[in-house]
Amino acid sequence: MKFGGTSVADAARLKRAAGRIVAKREQGFRVVAVLSARGKETDRLIADALEVSPVPDPREMDMLLSTGERVSCALCAMAINDLGHRAISLTGSQAGIVTDTSHTKARILEVRADRIRSALDEDSIVLVAGFQGVSTAKDVTTLGRGGSDTTAVALAAAIGADECEIYTDVPGVFSADPRIVPDARKLDVVSFDEMLEMAASGAGVLQLRSVEYARTHGVRIHCRSSFDDSEGTRVASEDARRDQDMENPLITAVTHSRGEARVTLIGLPDSPGIAGRVTTALAASNVNIDMIIQNEPRSAGALAELSFTVPQDDVAAAQAALAPIASELGIEVDTDDAMGKVSIVGAGMKSHPGVAAKVFTVLGEHEINIEMISTSPIRISCVVPGDKVADAVKALHSAFELQGADTIRPEQPFGEFS
Ligand code: ADP
Ligand code: ASP
Ligand code: MG
């Protein structure tokens, strides 16, 4: 069972999470629970760091950020003990989560779950601090924003859990972010392929790596509300998905992300090897690039332009990584960090022409300028100005008629709307 930040934000919610964990134990299950930092604690810790250092040292950043989830686990263990059950809280390191050394976005290499297993054998409920591990160099690491989902899936895989339940502040995975589209439809089942595309294109309800990990290790994910007992969304293999509803829907969801930045390299010499050098420098600094566009100069001897998108948080690292190449080759580096991205995802679009045309037409009709485009067999993404993202999501969701029968009413407890 994994509880996100909103689900443990204050004492009442933390006790409610403790109550749900205990109820599960009393049904006869052995429970490992992963908790996130409370409320906006991680944002607060990041702001604290930026107050004392503009580009904080990544190792120290991880020491700082990992504290948030420890607090949640210790408090929850106290609450569970008061309910007459035995609970033990563990840091990621104590829980045996071993990662690589990429501070602030480490990857899990291995889970040595013997301590969890022995605690379960002693009839304890085990609480594990999400979003963190210990590196092969024995330093504390964190797994990137939203990383507690990945902790939960990795532990589920390591202990062979029946299911990995992700308890969050919405009732499941929807056809769009319900905070932008109130009549979005809750999806009962979503395939791994679609969920991977959704997570990669901004549906932060599940961290991308958690979905990748679940697919590789065959973990069953059930993403559901921490406020009630309703059935949420199951992420299932393509076969299980097909058994449910014979045909793939054309479009499953509209996703978006706001924190995009576009970096443009102006005046690139048009010669072999340049794109390779640029992307190698970015990869060496651990900067993830998303869409890439290069336009070839039309006339001989002219200079090329290369644009790509990166998460806004990575702009400083990208600039630093590119500086030596830029000065060597006399390139100008231009950044625009007010970009957003809107995407449609659906396995059915593989066999239906005309979907892209409809996306572009709808955005055009709403006066939304498309800055960059990328596609996969089951996704079409457009970079749009950041202030147009919500309009673009609403327009596409309604044009593809994705709304559900059960409109989500505002009185439903979604936690704080941000
Ligand atoms: P937690 O703290 O529980 O991990 P997150 O904030 O990480 O919660 O993820 C839940 C949020 O994801 C929801 O509150 C919702 O606003 C957002 N979200 C974005 N896209 C979707 C989607 N397609 N379906 C459901 N929620 C979504
Ligand atoms: N607390 C971390 C974050 O806010 C990890 C998580 O909640 O999953 O990103
Ligand atoms: Mg999350």
XYZ file of C-alpha atoms and ligand atoms in Angstrom:
455
model
C 0.000 0.000 0.000
C 1.407 3.392 -0.968
C 0.028 6.682 0.332
C 0.871 9.921 -1.440
C 1.579 13.314 0.105
C -1.997 14.622 0.236
C -3.118 11.375 1.844
C -0.850 11.934 4.878
C -0.869 15.755 4.871
C -2.187 16.342 8.395
C -2.706 14.353 11.587
C -6.273 13.344 10.702
C -5.287 12.025 7.275
C -2.229 10.277 8.612
C -4.397 8.516 11.185
C -6.858 7.599 8.457
C -4.035 6.046 6.426
C -2.916 4.188 9.563
C -6.497 2.960 9.983
C -6.616 1.645 6.414
C -3.311 -0.161 6.842
C -4.518 -1.772 10.062
C -7.844 -2.742 8.456
C -5.920 -4.519 5.688
C -3.826 -6.370 8.289
C -7.003 -7.383 10.104
C -8.346 -8.856 6.864
C -5.425 -11.269 7.124
C -2.939 -9.623 4.751
C 0.647 -8.899 5.643
C 1.267 -5.290 4.795
C 4.208 -3.236 3.622
C 3.247 0.425 3.286
C 5.230 3.121 1.527
C 4.582 6.721 2.495
C 5.379 10.019 0.799
C 6.405 13.235 2.491
C 3.456 15.099 3.980
C 1.586 17.600 1.826
C 3.949 19.975 0.097
C 6.919 19.104 2.314
C 9.224 18.160 -0.587
C 8.508 21.492 -2.322
C 9.233 23.236 0.966
C 12.560 21.463 1.412
C 13.565 22.351 -2.159
C 12.700 25.996 -1.488
C 14.801 25.884 1.726
C 17.749 24.596 -0.271
C 17.405 27.273 -2.966
C 17.370 29.938 -0.267
C 20.872 29.013 0.798
C 22.323 27.839 -2.518
C 21.211 28.619 -6.091
C 22.437 25.275 -7.462
C 22.431 22.958 -4.434
C 24.917 20.144 -4.217
C 22.994 17.035 -5.366
C 24.339 14.755 -2.626
C 23.278 17.171 0.093
C 19.968 17.721 -1.683
C 19.252 14.018 -1.285
C 20.169 14.090 2.422
C 17.662 16.911 2.795
C 14.805 15.611 0.620
C 14.893 12.101 2.055
C 13.876 13.448 5.474
C 10.289 14.224 4.400
C 9.241 10.617 3.938
C 11.020 9.516 7.135
C 8.845 11.890 9.122
C 5.670 10.420 7.586
C 6.725 6.843 8.328
C 7.753 7.457 11.924
C 4.491 9.271 12.671
C 2.422 6.584 10.971
C 4.208 3.854 12.933
C 3.291 5.672 16.153
C -0.348 5.882 15.087
C -0.444 2.187 14.165
C 1.161 1.148 17.446
C -1.565 3.102 19.251
C -4.154 1.072 17.333
C -2.789 -2.043 19.016
C -0.667 -3.334 16.124
C 3.065 -3.540 15.808
C 4.648 -1.298 13.170
C 8.240 -0.559 12.298
C 9.402 2.290 10.086
C 12.437 1.939 7.821
C 14.381 4.366 5.652
C 14.904 3.360 2.018
C 18.413 2.291 2.935
C 17.250 0.139 5.860
C 14.649 -1.408 3.567
C 17.465 -2.557 1.258
C 16.781 -0.301 -1.729
C 20.081 -0.043 -3.581
C 20.390 2.550 -6.342
C 22.935 3.933 -8.748
C 24.785 7.118 -7.812
C 22.744 9.683 -9.850
C 21.720 11.967 -7.014
C 18.168 13.400 -7.174
C 17.114 10.965 -9.912
C 18.646 7.673 -8.919
C 17.579 4.362 -10.418
C 16.893 1.311 -8.312
C 19.422 -1.429 -9.061
C 18.409 -4.006 -6.497
C 16.129 -4.526 -3.513
C 17.543 -6.596 -0.651
C 14.318 -7.201 1.203
C 15.487 -9.554 3.967
C 14.912 -6.996 6.729
C 11.355 -6.411 5.480
C 10.745 -10.144 5.288
C 11.951 -10.784 8.811
C 9.841 -7.913 10.172
C 6.789 -9.356 8.379
C 7.616 -12.785 9.847
C 7.596 -11.190 13.293
C 4.078 -9.988 12.502
C 4.998 -6.338 12.159
C 3.481 -3.929 9.693
C 6.408 -2.479 7.764
C 6.463 1.201 6.820
C 9.054 2.224 4.271
C 10.066 5.799 3.484
C 9.327 6.320 -0.202
C 11.385 8.068 -2.873
C 14.825 7.075 -1.543
C 17.520 4.481 -1.399
C 21.215 4.056 -0.752
C 23.696 4.195 -3.592
C 26.407 1.717 -4.437
C 28.736 4.403 -2.954
C 26.733 4.201 0.321
C 25.190 7.670 -0.004
C 21.516 8.477 0.448
C 19.807 8.987 -2.919
C 16.336 10.035 -4.060
C 14.408 8.695 -7.030
C 13.061 11.835 -8.712
C 9.746 13.633 -8.139
C 6.901 11.220 -7.598
C 9.425 8.485 -6.758
C 7.460 6.903 -3.919
C 5.359 5.134 -6.552
C 8.525 3.439 -7.775
C 9.561 2.495 -4.228
C 6.176 0.817 -3.787
C 6.335 -1.102 -7.060
C 9.938 -2.183 -6.458
C 9.103 -3.487 -2.979
C 6.005 -5.250 -4.304
C 8.208 -6.999 -6.859
C 10.882 -7.886 -4.306
C 8.510 -9.478 -1.793
C 6.202 -11.005 -4.407
C 3.168 -8.994 -3.251
C -0.283 -9.901 -4.532
C -0.859 -6.334 -5.595
C 0.609 -2.857 -5.311
C -2.105 -0.446 -4.206
C -1.335 3.211 -4.908
C -3.621 5.321 -2.705
C -3.911 8.891 -3.922
C -6.080 12.011 -3.887
C -8.124 11.143 -6.979
C -10.189 7.968 -7.463
C -7.899 6.514 -10.137
C -6.423 7.278 -13.540
C -8.717 9.502 -15.604
C -9.135 10.397 -19.266
C -7.529 13.757 -18.342
C -6.362 15.425 -15.154
C -9.684 15.826 -13.297
C -8.444 19.110 -11.879
C -8.532 20.565 -15.399
C -11.410 18.541 -16.842
C -14.032 17.950 -14.132
C -16.060 15.573 -16.340
C -13.059 13.371 -17.169
C -13.823 9.643 -17.113
C -12.239 7.237 -14.653
C -10.553 4.377 -16.504
C -11.225 0.938 -15.009
C -8.272 -0.664 -16.766
C -5.412 0.885 -18.640
C -2.761 -1.078 -20.520
C 0.918 -0.782 -19.657
C 1.622 0.696 -23.100
C -0.946 3.430 -22.624
C -0.004 4.113 -19.001
C 3.663 4.420 -19.974
C 2.804 6.971 -22.658
C 0.484 8.796 -20.271
C 3.059 8.949 -17.469
C 5.801 9.992 -19.896
C 3.654 12.802 -21.251
C 2.754 14.269 -17.871
C 0.020 12.264 -16.118
C 1.817 12.519 -12.765
C -0.647 10.222 -11.028
C 1.928 7.421 -11.463
C 5.631 8.078 -11.834
C 6.894 6.833 -15.220
C 9.547 4.611 -13.684
C 7.002 2.878 -11.470
C 5.051 1.825 -14.554
C 8.214 0.666 -16.333
C 9.242 -1.302 -13.258
C 5.796 -2.868 -12.880
C 5.774 -3.979 -16.489
C 9.273 -5.473 -16.316
C 8.608 -7.303 -13.048
C 4.951 -8.227 -13.588
C 3.582 -6.183 -10.651
C -0.180 -5.596 -10.529
C -0.939 -1.920 -9.849
C -4.253 -0.736 -8.464
C -4.384 3.067 -8.345
C -7.233 4.187 -6.093
C -8.628 6.814 -3.769
C -7.304 7.166 -0.239
C -10.598 8.833 0.737
C -13.047 6.021 0.006
C -13.245 2.320 -0.882
C -14.230 2.716 -4.518
C -12.521 0.591 -7.168
C -9.778 2.545 -8.864
C -7.801 1.847 -12.021
C -5.871 -1.321 -12.730
C -2.827 -1.203 -14.925
C -2.804 -4.450 -16.843
C -1.110 -6.244 -19.685
C -2.459 -5.673 -23.191
C -4.081 -9.136 -23.126
C -5.953 -8.527 -19.893
C -7.004 -5.160 -21.231
C -8.382 -6.730 -24.436
C -10.338 -9.313 -22.418
C -12.139 -6.445 -20.722
C -13.319 -4.477 -23.710
C -12.658 -6.275 -26.971
C -11.620 -3.248 -28.960
C -9.129 -0.570 -28.136
C -10.749 2.821 -27.817
C -9.445 5.293 -30.372
C -8.242 7.710 -27.709
C -7.846 6.825 -24.043
C -6.662 10.063 -22.500
C -5.443 13.599 -22.962
C -2.369 14.390 -20.876
C -0.380 17.531 -20.300
C 2.676 18.925 -18.637
C 3.468 22.497 -17.803
C 7.096 22.423 -16.785
C 8.689 22.285 -20.225
C 11.468 24.431 -21.602
C 12.671 24.713 -25.176
C 16.362 25.049 -25.843
C 17.451 26.193 -29.316
C 20.989 26.065 -30.620
C 21.406 28.690 -33.294
C 24.193 28.724 -35.840
C 25.261 25.086 -35.804
C 27.750 24.091 -38.467
C 25.990 21.628 -40.777
C 28.439 18.768 -40.435
C 28.252 15.157 -39.249
C 28.648 14.505 -35.519
C 27.256 17.765 -34.121
C 23.923 16.353 -32.881
C 25.827 13.482 -31.324
C 28.140 15.818 -29.413
C 25.277 17.944 -28.145
C 23.183 15.022 -26.941
C 26.180 13.221 -25.430
C 27.002 16.320 -23.367
C 23.398 16.507 -22.145
C 23.273 12.811 -21.307
C 26.527 13.064 -19.365
C 24.838 15.716 -17.185
C 21.798 13.490 -16.731
C 19.500 15.869 -18.622
C 16.539 14.127 -20.236
C 15.673 15.557 -23.605
C 12.254 14.996 -25.070
C 11.282 16.392 -28.464
C 14.053 17.244 -30.907
C 13.761 19.219 -34.134
C 16.613 20.041 -36.444
C 16.187 22.084 -39.553
C 18.658 21.620 -42.279
C 19.835 24.773 -43.960
C 18.545 25.073 -47.525
C 21.609 26.741 -49.013
C 25.144 25.416 -48.988
C 27.321 26.724 -46.160
C 24.350 28.053 -44.159
C 24.009 27.247 -40.476
C 21.516 24.806 -38.925
C 19.234 25.156 -35.902
C 18.540 22.433 -33.359
C 15.708 22.715 -30.820
C 14.753 20.309 -28.074
C 12.654 20.320 -24.942
C 13.864 19.579 -21.423
C 12.116 19.734 -18.050
C 12.286 23.312 -16.714
C 14.169 21.998 -13.695
C 16.970 20.845 -15.990
C 17.516 24.136 -17.855
C 20.461 25.249 -15.711
C 22.133 21.841 -16.037
C 21.530 21.863 -19.818
C 23.050 25.314 -20.187
C 26.077 24.309 -18.149
C 26.521 21.122 -20.182
C 26.304 23.000 -23.499
C 28.503 25.968 -22.579
C 31.851 24.417 -23.628
C 30.511 23.199 -27.002
C 28.759 26.523 -27.602
C 31.895 28.567 -27.059
C 34.038 26.179 -29.108
C 31.701 26.225 -32.114
C 30.431 29.787 -31.731
C 26.819 28.660 -31.207
C 24.138 30.768 -29.579
C 21.967 28.975 -26.975
C 18.458 30.334 -26.594
C 15.997 29.059 -23.949
C 12.265 29.591 -23.579
C 10.966 28.152 -20.327
C 7.296 29.047 -20.549
C 6.312 26.033 -22.599
C 3.816 23.276 -22.003
C 2.867 20.087 -23.754
C -0.456 18.461 -24.516
C -0.737 14.870 -25.747
C -3.371 12.383 -26.730
C -2.792 8.712 -26.000
C -4.732 5.723 -27.301
C -3.882 2.289 -28.666
C -6.693 2.595 -31.213
C -5.022 5.399 -33.132
C -2.548 2.916 -34.635
C -5.184 1.755 -37.089
C -7.044 5.027 -37.612
C -5.750 7.687 -39.951
C -6.793 11.273 -39.431
C -6.253 11.518 -35.674
C -3.306 13.890 -36.012
C -5.254 16.040 -38.456
C -8.060 16.323 -35.929
C -5.681 17.268 -33.091
C -4.028 20.028 -35.120
C -7.354 21.332 -36.443
C -8.909 21.488 -32.966
C -5.912 23.370 -31.554
C -5.995 25.737 -34.529
C -9.693 26.419 -34.029
C -8.894 27.408 -30.447
C -6.141 29.779 -31.591
C -3.482 27.649 -29.913
C -0.156 27.770 -31.702
C 1.707 24.473 -32.020
C 5.422 25.010 -31.475
C 6.721 21.451 -31.824
C 5.196 18.046 -32.561
C 6.230 14.489 -31.775
C 4.465 11.162 -32.146
C 4.694 7.506 -31.196
C 2.431 4.773 -32.593
C -0.053 5.459 -29.778
C 0.622 9.128 -28.876
C 0.606 12.561 -30.482
C 2.214 15.402 -28.505
C 2.272 19.120 -29.214
C 4.368 21.736 -27.451
C 2.184 24.798 -26.897
C 2.620 28.053 -24.960
C 2.454 27.328 -21.217
C -0.585 29.561 -20.653
C -2.607 27.655 -23.271
C -2.173 24.187 -21.785
C -5.476 24.002 -19.897
C -7.450 25.286 -22.906
C -5.752 22.731 -25.145
C -6.558 19.849 -22.775
C -10.224 20.848 -22.506
C -10.592 21.357 -26.248
C -9.094 17.959 -27.151
C -10.947 16.091 -24.393
C -14.256 17.380 -25.657
C -13.415 17.039 -29.380
C -12.637 13.338 -28.870
C -15.722 12.937 -26.651
C -13.862 11.407 -23.724
C -16.104 12.694 -20.936
C -17.575 10.150 -18.544
C -21.154 9.503 -17.590
C -20.412 10.140 -13.932
C -19.305 13.703 -13.734
C -16.975 14.223 -10.801
C -18.722 16.551 -8.470
C -16.699 19.250 -6.759
C -17.897 18.105 -3.318
C -16.009 14.848 -3.782
C -12.984 14.864 -1.528
C -10.094 15.343 -3.895
C -7.841 16.930 -1.336
C -6.569 20.414 -1.964
C -6.983 21.548 -5.518
C -3.739 23.034 -6.675
P 0.322 11.539 -4.657
O 0.775 12.611 -3.729
O -0.755 10.691 -4.089
O 1.453 10.758 -5.225
P 0.182 13.051 -7.122
O -0.092 14.502 -6.956
O 1.563 12.626 -7.409
O -0.410 12.307 -5.855
O -0.758 12.439 -8.274
C -2.157 12.616 -8.216
C -2.530 13.812 -9.075
O -2.265 13.511 -10.441
C -4.006 14.135 -9.063
O -4.328 14.968 -7.991
C -4.242 14.765 -10.418
O -4.347 16.178 -10.336
C -2.987 14.438 -11.213
N -3.299 13.852 -12.517
C -2.748 14.264 -13.692
N -3.229 13.560 -14.706
C -4.100 12.664 -14.190
C -4.920 11.654 -14.761
N -4.939 11.413 -16.078
N -5.705 10.915 -13.926
C -5.693 11.141 -12.604
N -4.943 12.100 -12.011
C -4.149 12.844 -12.786
N 7.793 13.420 -1.900
C 8.318 13.178 -3.228
C 7.765 14.220 -4.190
O 7.034 15.100 -3.787
C 8.074 11.779 -3.690
C 6.626 11.384 -3.842
O 5.725 12.016 -3.286
O 6.373 10.375 -4.509
O 8.080 14.198 -5.343
Mg 2.775 11.075 -6.808
